[in-house]
Amino acid sequence: MKTKIFCLSAFFLIAGMIRAQSQPQLRYTVSMPQAAKGKFHISLDAAWFNQDSVVLKMPNWMPGYYQLMNYANTVDSFVAQNINGTPLTVRKTNNNTWVILNKKNSPFRVTYQIQTKRKFVANSFIDSAHAYIVPANHFMYVASMLQLPVQVKINSADQPRFKKIATGLELVKGKTNVFTAPNFDILYDCPILVGDLHELPAFKVRGVPHRFIGYNMGSFDEVLFMNTLQKAIEQGVNIIDHIPFKEYTFIGIGPGRGGIEHLNNTTVSFSGNELKTPADINRIMNFLSHEYFHHYNVKRIRPVELGPFDYDKGSKTTQLWISEGLSVYFEYLMVKRAKIVDRTMFLNNIANNITAHENNPGKAYQSLLQASYNTWADGPFGTSGADKNKAISYYDKGPIVGMLLDLAIRNASNNQFSLDHVMRLMYKTYYQQLQRGFTDAEFQAACEQMAGKSLANEFEYISTTKELDYQKYLGYAGLTLTSTEVEKSGQKKLQYKIGVLPSLNPDQLAILNSWLGD
Ligand SMILES: [Zn+2]
């Protein structure tokens, strides 16, 4: 028996080795000898490619920031060589594609540099104090082989201040500063921050650790800040009623504006020095809640077009008003229900979106579906296209329509169901059960299932430029919209405000209180 077991084990061992060898291997090393000049040095060791030419491609964008970034423009000094150090022929066939001619199954090494210039959440940046690595800006994939596993080694030996690393990538067991991703979609979803990083006191939600690690985070009451953030996060989790990861990390990349969501982390521009007034706390807690809620809404409850991603051309969808606009709506709700802001500030947040939208002439030209689809040309806020007066921002109209839909569902279902239930249903159906993205029609069907009736009229607010009937929907919660004319920068505009009606009937009161968690 013993001999037989040994023989079988030996067979599996050899078979395993053959399998392991035949699987193409990609190992990246990032070095930083020229940090002060804004340069990263990249080397890629590749092996076991059963083909004479290997096509390497740099993505043109990163999921979460729906603009073409043309990361290949930051690449220089691209060289390929075989295991003996002999240069290999490289043909650059377009701006982001390099073809390496090599003998099949022969290991080869590629080196190149990334020149960074601008501190921004959607591109890599390095200086002598820290390094921010956006993997889509750093690591080329092999064409048609995004499914390959990949290793990344961070070599920061040249920079004594680069003491710590924060990333959602998995550490390779037994190794220091070597990380692994099961495929390139996961790699591109896990930015890496390196520097003299500081960690705030972590908290747990339903037993799951939530961490906050960052660079240059300023001086503030860290315990109070994390206690406040925890309350907002708990409200986000309550909406979906499930946590899909073992750990979540907020990665603070330094002062600035902007954040990008990922499956188990988010990279956020952050400075605790800005936490001075209630308005600052409102803005920063809304922002962090928004990025957190995205791990549900867009990373898991996702438009059908957002995965697999087209890293060349961008993945266009008509549903960013859901992914982005409703994440704005739910950020407000998380912060209100956590009692971080009062009812007035919550209503002001939405009224500010109404003011921005109603004063935008683009409202007569572009629907939410069009704004979502055209964002690649119009810019993230609908302000950088050919004619900004004919575009809207789904960050403004999205949360407004989210509120109208929510109030319509609450009213139609006698306050039994809400947009919270729609999101929970979408998560269960499309993420957990079907494991795919959803279509426009499927989102509408989920809303109508919760409302128990057709919402065709309400969905015209999404597919057309029809004027929004605010009073009808706000009335379901005993609220009303008023406006006053104000002058700003020499231009007259209407400033909107949402207030509570003088007297509320029991139905209105029930909707208002359950909606806002009062
Ligand atoms: Zn967002």
Coordinates of C-alpha atoms and ligand atoms in Angstrom, one line a residue:
M1 CA 0.0 0.0 0.0
K2 CA 2.7 2.4 1.0
T3 CA 4.6 1.9 -2.3
K4 CA 1.5 2.4 -4.3
I5 CA 0.7 5.6 -2.6
F6 CA 4.2 6.8 -3.2
C7 CA 3.9 6.0 -6.9
L8 CA 0.6 7.8 -7.3
S9 CA 2.0 10.8 -5.4
A10 CA 5.1 10.9 -7.7
F11 CA 2.8 10.8 -10.7
F12 CA 0.8 13.7 -9.5
L13 CA 3.9 15.6 -8.6
I14 CA 5.4 15.2 -12.1
A15 CA 2.0 16.0 -13.8
G16 CA 1.7 19.0 -11.6
M17 CA 5.2 20.2 -12.6
I18 CA 4.4 19.8 -16.3
R19 CA 1.1 21.7 -15.8
A20 CA 2.9 24.4 -13.8
Q21 CA 5.6 24.7 -16.4
S22 CA 3.2 24.9 -19.3
Q23 CA 1.2 27.7 -17.7
P24 CA 2.7 31.0 -18.9
Q25 CA 4.4 32.9 -16.2
L26 CA 4.5 36.7 -15.6
R27 CA 6.5 38.3 -12.9
Y28 CA 6.8 42.0 -12.5
T29 CA 9.3 44.0 -10.4
V30 CA 8.8 47.7 -9.8
S31 CA 12.0 49.6 -8.7
M32 CA 12.2 53.3 -7.8
P33 CA 15.8 54.5 -8.1
Q34 CA 14.6 57.8 -9.8
A35 CA 11.7 58.6 -7.6
A36 CA 12.6 62.3 -7.3
K37 CA 12.4 62.5 -11.2
G38 CA 9.0 61.0 -11.2
K39 CA 10.1 57.7 -12.8
F40 CA 9.3 54.1 -12.1
H41 CA 11.5 51.3 -13.5
I42 CA 9.6 48.2 -14.5
S43 CA 10.9 44.7 -15.4
L44 CA 8.8 41.8 -16.5
D45 CA 10.1 38.2 -16.5
A46 CA 8.0 36.1 -18.7
A47 CA 8.2 32.3 -19.4
W48 CA 6.4 29.4 -20.9
F49 CA 4.7 31.2 -23.8
N50 CA 4.0 28.6 -26.4
Q51 CA 4.2 31.1 -29.3
D52 CA 7.0 32.8 -31.3
S53 CA 5.6 36.3 -30.8
V54 CA 4.1 37.7 -27.6
V55 CA 1.9 40.8 -27.8
L56 CA 2.0 43.1 -24.8
K57 CA -0.6 45.8 -24.3
M58 CA -0.9 48.7 -21.9
P59 CA -4.5 49.5 -21.0
N60 CA -5.9 52.9 -22.2
W61 CA -8.0 53.4 -19.1
M62 CA -8.8 52.0 -15.7
P63 CA -12.3 50.8 -14.6
G64 CA -13.8 53.3 -12.2
Y65 CA -12.6 56.3 -14.2
Y66 CA -14.4 56.4 -17.5
Q67 CA -12.0 58.5 -19.5
L68 CA -9.3 57.4 -21.9
M69 CA -6.0 58.0 -20.1
N70 CA -3.7 56.7 -22.8
Y71 CA -1.3 55.3 -20.2
A72 CA 1.0 54.0 -23.0
N73 CA 2.1 57.7 -23.5
T74 CA 3.9 57.4 -20.1
V75 CA 6.1 54.5 -21.2
D76 CA 9.7 55.0 -22.4
S77 CA 12.9 53.0 -22.8
F78 CA 11.1 49.7 -23.7
V79 CA 13.6 46.9 -24.3
A80 CA 13.1 43.1 -24.6
Q81 CA 15.9 40.5 -24.3
N82 CA 16.2 36.7 -24.0
I83 CA 17.6 34.8 -21.1
N84 CA 21.2 35.3 -22.4
G85 CA 20.7 39.1 -22.5
T86 CA 20.5 39.1 -26.3
P87 CA 18.1 41.9 -27.5
L88 CA 14.9 40.6 -29.1
T89 CA 13.1 42.3 -32.0
V90 CA 10.2 44.5 -30.8
R91 CA 7.6 45.9 -33.1
K92 CA 5.4 48.7 -31.8
T93 CA 2.2 48.2 -33.9
N94 CA 0.2 51.0 -32.3
N95 CA 0.3 53.4 -29.4
N96 CA -0.2 50.8 -26.7
T97 CA 0.9 47.5 -28.4
W98 CA 4.4 46.0 -28.4
V99 CA 5.0 42.7 -30.3
I100 CA 8.1 40.7 -29.0
L101 CA 9.6 38.2 -31.4
N102 CA 11.0 35.3 -29.5
K103 CA 11.4 31.5 -29.7
K104 CA 8.4 29.7 -28.3
N105 CA 8.7 28.6 -24.6
S106 CA 12.0 30.6 -24.2
P107 CA 12.0 32.9 -21.2
F108 CA 12.4 36.6 -21.8
R109 CA 12.7 39.9 -20.0
V110 CA 11.1 43.2 -20.8
T111 CA 12.1 46.5 -19.1
Y112 CA 10.6 49.9 -19.5
Q113 CA 10.1 53.1 -17.5
I114 CA 7.0 55.0 -16.5
Q115 CA 7.3 58.8 -16.4
T116 CA 4.8 60.3 -14.1
K117 CA 3.9 64.0 -13.8
R118 CA 0.5 64.6 -12.2
K119 CA -0.8 63.7 -8.8
F120 CA -4.2 62.2 -9.5
V121 CA -6.2 59.2 -8.3
A122 CA -6.5 57.7 -11.8
N123 CA -2.8 57.7 -12.8
S124 CA 0.5 56.6 -11.2
F125 CA 2.7 59.1 -9.4
I126 CA 6.0 59.0 -7.6
D127 CA 8.2 61.6 -5.8
S128 CA 10.9 61.2 -3.2
A129 CA 8.2 60.9 -0.4
H130 CA 5.8 58.3 -1.8
A131 CA 4.8 56.2 -4.7
Y132 CA 1.2 55.6 -6.0
I133 CA 0.9 52.7 -8.5
V134 CA -2.2 52.5 -10.6
P135 CA -1.7 49.0 -12.1
A136 CA -3.4 49.8 -15.4
N137 CA -0.8 52.6 -15.8
H138 CA 2.0 50.2 -15.0
F139 CA 1.6 46.6 -16.0
M140 CA 1.2 45.4 -19.5
Y141 CA -1.0 42.4 -20.2
V142 CA -0.5 39.8 -22.9
A143 CA -3.2 40.3 -25.6
S144 CA -6.1 37.9 -25.2
M145 CA -4.6 36.5 -22.0
L146 CA -6.1 38.7 -19.3
Q147 CA -6.9 35.6 -17.4
L148 CA -3.2 34.8 -16.6
P149 CA -2.1 35.0 -12.9
V150 CA 0.6 37.6 -12.2
Q151 CA 3.1 38.4 -9.5
V152 CA 4.3 41.9 -8.6
K153 CA 7.4 42.6 -6.5
I154 CA 7.8 46.0 -5.0
N155 CA 11.5 46.9 -4.7
S156 CA 11.8 50.1 -2.8
A157 CA 15.3 49.5 -1.4
D158 CA 16.5 52.7 -3.1
Q159 CA 14.1 54.8 -1.1
P160 CA 14.6 54.7 2.7
R161 CA 11.3 56.6 3.3
F162 CA 9.2 54.0 1.4
K163 CA 8.7 51.9 4.5
K164 CA 5.2 50.5 4.1
I165 CA 3.0 49.2 1.4
A166 CA -0.8 49.4 1.2
T167 CA -2.7 47.4 -1.4
G168 CA -5.7 45.1 -1.8
L169 CA -3.4 42.5 -3.6
E170 CA -2.6 39.2 -1.8
L171 CA 0.9 38.9 -0.3
V172 CA 2.7 35.8 -1.5
K173 CA 3.2 33.5 1.5
G174 CA 6.7 33.5 2.9
K175 CA 7.9 36.5 0.7
T176 CA 8.3 40.1 1.5
N177 CA 6.8 42.8 -0.8
V178 CA 5.8 40.2 -3.4
F179 CA 2.1 40.2 -4.3
T180 CA 0.0 38.0 -6.5
A181 CA -3.3 38.4 -8.5
P182 CA -5.2 35.5 -10.0
N183 CA -5.7 37.5 -13.3
F184 CA -5.2 41.0 -14.7
D185 CA -8.7 42.2 -13.9
I186 CA -7.9 41.8 -10.2
L187 CA -4.4 43.3 -10.7
Y188 CA -5.9 46.4 -12.3
D189 CA -8.4 46.6 -9.4
C190 CA -5.7 46.8 -6.8
P191 CA -3.6 50.0 -6.6
I192 CA -0.5 50.1 -4.5
L193 CA 0.6 52.9 -2.2
V194 CA 4.2 52.9 -0.9
G195 CA 5.7 55.4 1.5
D196 CA 6.0 56.4 5.1
L197 CA 2.3 55.4 5.6
H198 CA 0.2 55.8 8.7
E199 CA -2.7 53.5 9.8
L200 CA -5.7 54.8 11.6
P201 CA -7.4 52.7 14.3
A202 CA -9.3 50.0 12.4
F203 CA -12.9 49.0 13.1
K204 CA -15.0 45.9 12.4
V205 CA -18.4 45.8 10.8
R206 CA -20.2 42.4 11.3
G207 CA -16.8 41.0 12.3
V208 CA -15.1 42.2 9.1
P209 CA -12.0 44.4 9.6
H210 CA -12.1 47.8 7.9
R211 CA -8.7 49.6 7.8
F212 CA -7.6 53.1 6.7
I213 CA -4.0 53.5 5.7
G214 CA -2.6 56.6 4.1
Y215 CA 0.1 59.0 3.2
N216 CA 0.3 62.6 4.5
M217 CA -3.1 62.4 6.2
G218 CA -2.6 65.4 8.5
S219 CA -3.4 65.9 12.1
F220 CA -6.9 65.3 13.4
D221 CA -8.8 63.2 16.0
E222 CA -8.3 59.8 14.4
V223 CA -10.4 57.9 16.9
L224 CA -13.4 60.2 16.5
F225 CA -13.0 60.2 12.7
M226 CA -12.9 56.4 12.5
N227 CA -15.9 56.0 14.9
T228 CA -17.8 58.4 12.7
L229 CA -16.8 56.6 9.5
Q230 CA -17.8 53.2 11.1
K231 CA -21.3 54.5 11.6
A232 CA -21.7 55.5 8.0
I233 CA -20.2 52.1 6.8
E234 CA -22.6 50.2 9.0
Q235 CA -25.5 52.0 7.3
G236 CA -24.1 51.0 3.9
V237 CA -23.9 47.4 4.9
N238 CA -27.4 47.5 6.3
I239 CA -28.7 48.4 2.8
I240 CA -27.4 45.3 1.1
D241 CA -27.2 43.1 4.3
H242 CA -24.0 41.2 3.2
I243 CA -20.3 41.8 3.3
P244 CA -18.5 40.0 0.4
F245 CA -14.8 40.3 1.5
K246 CA -12.6 39.3 4.5
E247 CA -11.1 42.8 4.9
Y248 CA -11.6 46.3 3.4
T249 CA -9.0 49.0 3.1
F250 CA -9.4 52.8 2.6
I251 CA -6.1 53.9 1.0
G252 CA -5.4 57.6 1.5
I253 CA -3.2 58.9 -1.3
G254 CA -2.7 62.4 0.1
P255 CA -4.6 65.7 -0.1
G256 CA -6.6 66.4 -3.2
R257 CA -10.0 65.5 -4.7
G258 CA -11.2 62.3 -6.1
G259 CA -11.4 58.6 -5.3
I260 CA -11.7 55.3 -7.2
E261 CA -13.6 52.2 -6.0
H262 CA -12.3 48.7 -6.0
L263 CA -13.6 45.3 -4.9
N264 CA -12.0 45.2 -1.4
N265 CA -10.4 48.7 -1.2
T266 CA -10.7 52.3 -2.4
T267 CA -8.1 54.8 -3.2
V268 CA -9.1 58.2 -1.9
S269 CA -7.6 61.7 -1.9
F270 CA -7.8 62.6 1.8
S271 CA -6.5 65.0 4.4
G272 CA -7.8 64.9 7.9
N273 CA -6.7 68.6 8.2
E274 CA -9.8 69.4 6.2
L275 CA -12.2 68.0 8.9
K276 CA -12.9 71.4 10.5
T277 CA -16.6 72.3 10.1
P278 CA -19.9 70.3 10.0
A279 CA -19.9 71.1 6.2
D280 CA -16.4 69.5 5.9
I281 CA -17.5 66.4 7.8
N282 CA -20.6 66.2 5.6
R283 CA -18.5 66.4 2.4
I284 CA -15.8 64.0 3.5
M285 CA -18.1 61.4 5.0
N286 CA -20.3 61.5 1.9
F287 CA -17.3 61.0 -0.3
L288 CA -15.9 58.1 1.7
S289 CA -19.4 56.5 1.9
H290 CA -19.8 56.9 -1.9
E291 CA -16.5 55.1 -2.6
Y292 CA -17.4 52.4 -0.1
F293 CA -20.9 51.9 -1.5
H294 CA -19.4 51.4 -4.9
H295 CA -18.0 48.0 -3.8
Y296 CA -21.6 47.0 -4.0
N297 CA -22.9 49.3 -6.7
V298 CA -20.7 49.0 -9.8
K299 CA -18.1 46.5 -8.6
R300 CA -20.7 43.7 -7.9
I301 CA -24.1 45.1 -8.9
R302 CA -22.7 46.1 -12.3
P303 CA -24.0 47.2 -15.7
V304 CA -23.7 44.3 -18.1
E305 CA -21.1 46.2 -20.2
L306 CA -18.7 46.7 -17.3
G307 CA -17.0 43.3 -17.4
P308 CA -15.2 41.8 -19.2
F309 CA -13.6 45.2 -19.7
D310 CA -12.4 46.6 -23.1
Y311 CA -9.0 48.0 -21.9
D312 CA -8.4 49.4 -25.4
K313 CA -11.5 51.4 -26.3
G314 CA -13.3 51.7 -23.0
S315 CA -16.5 50.0 -21.9
K316 CA -19.5 52.2 -22.7
T317 CA -22.7 51.7 -20.8
T318 CA -26.0 53.7 -20.5
Q319 CA -26.1 52.9 -16.8
L320 CA -23.5 55.1 -15.1
W321 CA -26.5 57.1 -13.7
I322 CA -27.1 53.9 -11.6
S323 CA -23.5 53.1 -10.8
E324 CA -22.5 56.7 -10.0
G325 CA -25.7 58.7 -9.6
L326 CA -27.3 56.2 -7.2
S327 CA -24.0 55.9 -5.3
V328 CA -24.3 59.6 -4.6
Y329 CA -27.9 59.1 -3.5
F330 CA -26.9 56.3 -1.1
E331 CA -23.9 58.2 0.2
Y332 CA -26.3 60.9 1.5
L333 CA -28.6 58.3 3.0
M334 CA -25.7 56.4 4.7
V335 CA -24.4 59.6 6.4
K336 CA -27.9 60.8 7.4
R337 CA -29.0 57.4 8.8
A338 CA -25.7 57.3 10.7
K339 CA -26.9 60.6 12.3
I340 CA -23.6 62.3 11.2
V341 CA -25.7 65.0 9.6
D342 CA -29.2 66.2 10.4
R343 CA -32.3 66.2 8.2
T344 CA -31.7 69.7 7.0
M345 CA -28.2 69.0 5.8
F346 CA -29.3 65.8 4.1
L347 CA -32.1 67.7 2.2
N348 CA -29.7 70.5 1.4
N349 CA -27.3 67.9 -0.2
I350 CA -30.1 66.8 -2.6
A351 CA -31.3 70.4 -3.1
N352 CA -27.8 71.3 -4.2
N353 CA -28.0 68.6 -7.0
I354 CA -31.4 70.0 -8.0
T355 CA -29.9 73.6 -8.2
A356 CA -27.0 72.4 -10.3
H357 CA -29.2 70.3 -12.6
E358 CA -32.0 72.8 -13.0
N359 CA -29.6 75.7 -13.9
N360 CA -27.8 73.5 -16.5
P361 CA -29.2 74.3 -20.0
G362 CA -28.0 70.7 -21.0
K363 CA -31.1 69.3 -19.1
A364 CA -33.2 70.0 -22.2
Y365 CA -30.8 68.1 -24.5
Q366 CA -29.4 65.1 -22.8
S367 CA -31.0 62.2 -20.9
L368 CA -29.4 60.2 -18.1
L369 CA -28.9 57.3 -20.5
Q370 CA -27.2 59.6 -23.0
A371 CA -25.1 61.2 -20.3
S372 CA -23.9 57.8 -19.1
Y373 CA -23.0 56.6 -22.6
N374 CA -21.4 59.9 -23.7
T375 CA -19.2 60.4 -20.6
W376 CA -16.1 59.3 -22.5
A377 CA -16.5 62.4 -24.7
D378 CA -18.3 64.8 -22.4
G379 CA -16.0 64.3 -19.4
P380 CA -16.9 62.9 -16.0
F381 CA -19.2 65.8 -15.1
G382 CA -20.5 66.5 -18.6
T383 CA -18.4 69.7 -18.8
S384 CA -15.6 69.0 -21.2
G385 CA -17.3 67.8 -24.4
A386 CA -17.9 69.7 -27.7
D387 CA -20.8 71.7 -26.2
K388 CA -21.1 71.6 -22.4
N389 CA -24.5 73.4 -22.6
K390 CA -25.9 70.3 -24.2
A391 CA -24.7 67.8 -21.6
I392 CA -25.7 67.0 -18.0
S393 CA -24.0 65.4 -15.1
Y394 CA -25.3 62.1 -13.8
Y395 CA -23.7 63.0 -10.5
D396 CA -26.5 65.7 -10.2
K397 CA -29.5 64.2 -12.0
G398 CA -28.7 60.6 -10.9
P399 CA -29.3 61.2 -7.2
I400 CA -32.3 63.3 -7.9
V401 CA -34.0 60.6 -9.9
G402 CA -32.8 58.0 -7.3
M403 CA -34.8 60.0 -4.7
L404 CA -37.9 60.2 -6.9
L405 CA -37.8 56.5 -7.7
D406 CA -37.3 55.7 -4.0
L407 CA -40.2 57.8 -2.9
A408 CA -42.4 56.4 -5.8
I409 CA -41.6 52.8 -4.6
R410 CA -42.2 53.6 -1.0
N411 CA -45.6 55.3 -1.8
A412 CA -46.7 52.5 -4.2
S413 CA -45.8 49.7 -1.7
N414 CA -47.4 51.4 1.3
N415 CA -43.9 52.0 2.6
Q416 CA -43.1 48.3 2.7
F417 CA -40.3 48.5 0.0
S418 CA -37.8 51.0 -1.1
L419 CA -34.8 51.6 -3.4
D420 CA -32.8 49.8 -0.6
H421 CA -34.7 46.7 -1.4
V422 CA -34.1 47.2 -5.1
M423 CA -30.3 47.3 -4.6
R424 CA -30.5 44.2 -2.3
L425 CA -32.5 42.3 -4.9
M426 CA -30.0 43.4 -7.7
Y427 CA -27.1 42.2 -5.5
K428 CA -28.7 38.8 -4.8
T429 CA -30.0 38.2 -8.3
Y430 CA -27.2 39.4 -10.5
Y431 CA -24.1 39.2 -8.3
Q432 CA -24.7 36.3 -6.1
Q433 CA -27.0 34.1 -8.2
L434 CA -26.5 34.8 -11.9
Q435 CA -22.9 36.3 -11.5
R436 CA -23.3 38.7 -14.4
G437 CA -24.1 42.3 -15.1
F438 CA -27.6 43.6 -15.5
T439 CA -29.4 45.5 -18.3
D440 CA -31.5 48.7 -18.3
A441 CA -34.6 46.6 -18.5
E442 CA -33.6 44.4 -15.7
F443 CA -33.0 47.4 -13.4
Q444 CA -36.4 48.8 -14.2
A445 CA -38.0 45.3 -13.6
A446 CA -36.4 45.2 -10.2
C447 CA -37.8 48.6 -9.3
E448 CA -41.2 47.6 -10.6
Q449 CA -41.1 44.4 -8.6
M450 CA -40.6 46.3 -5.4
A451 CA -43.2 49.0 -6.3
G452 CA -45.7 46.3 -7.3
K453 CA -46.7 48.4 -10.4
S454 CA -45.4 49.9 -13.6
L455 CA -42.9 52.7 -13.2
A456 CA -42.9 53.6 -16.9
N457 CA -43.6 57.2 -16.2
E458 CA -40.7 57.5 -13.7
F459 CA -38.3 55.7 -16.1
E460 CA -39.0 58.5 -18.7
Y461 CA -37.0 60.7 -16.3
I462 CA -34.1 58.4 -17.2
S463 CA -34.6 57.9 -20.9
T464 CA -35.8 61.4 -21.9
T465 CA -35.4 65.0 -20.9
K466 CA -38.9 65.2 -19.5
E467 CA -39.2 67.9 -16.7
L468 CA -39.0 66.4 -13.2
D469 CA -42.2 66.6 -11.2
Y470 CA -40.5 67.2 -7.8
Q471 CA -43.6 68.2 -5.8
K472 CA -45.4 65.0 -6.6
Y473 CA -42.7 62.7 -5.2
L474 CA -41.5 64.9 -2.4
G475 CA -45.1 65.1 -1.3
Y476 CA -45.1 61.4 -0.6
A477 CA -42.7 62.1 2.3
G478 CA -44.4 65.4 3.3
L479 CA -41.7 67.5 1.7
T480 CA -41.8 70.4 -0.8
L481 CA -39.4 72.2 -3.1
T482 CA -39.0 76.0 -3.1
S483 CA -36.7 78.2 -5.1
T484 CA -35.3 81.7 -4.8
E485 CA -33.5 83.8 -7.4
V486 CA -29.9 84.5 -6.6
E487 CA -27.0 86.2 -8.4
K488 CA -23.7 84.4 -8.8
S489 CA -20.8 85.7 -10.8
G490 CA -23.1 88.3 -12.4
Q491 CA -25.6 85.6 -13.5
K492 CA -29.0 85.0 -12.1
K493 CA -30.0 81.5 -11.2
L494 CA -32.6 79.7 -9.1
Q495 CA -31.4 78.3 -5.8
Y496 CA -33.5 75.3 -4.6
K497 CA -34.4 74.2 -1.1
I498 CA -36.3 71.2 0.2
G499 CA -38.5 71.8 3.3
V500 CA -41.0 69.9 5.3
L501 CA -44.7 70.7 4.9
P502 CA -46.4 72.4 7.8
S503 CA -48.5 69.3 8.7
L504 CA -47.9 65.7 7.6
N505 CA -50.4 62.9 7.5
P506 CA -49.5 59.5 9.0
D507 CA -48.5 58.0 5.6
Q508 CA -46.1 60.9 4.8
L509 CA -44.6 60.8 8.3
A510 CA -44.0 57.0 8.1
I511 CA -42.3 57.4 4.7
L512 CA -40.2 60.4 5.9
N513 CA -39.0 58.6 9.1
S514 CA -38.2 55.2 7.6
W515 CA -36.5 56.8 4.6
L516 CA -34.2 58.9 6.7
G517 CA -33.8 56.5 9.6
D518 CA -35.4 58.8 12.1
Ligands
ZN1 ZN -18.3 57.2 -7.9

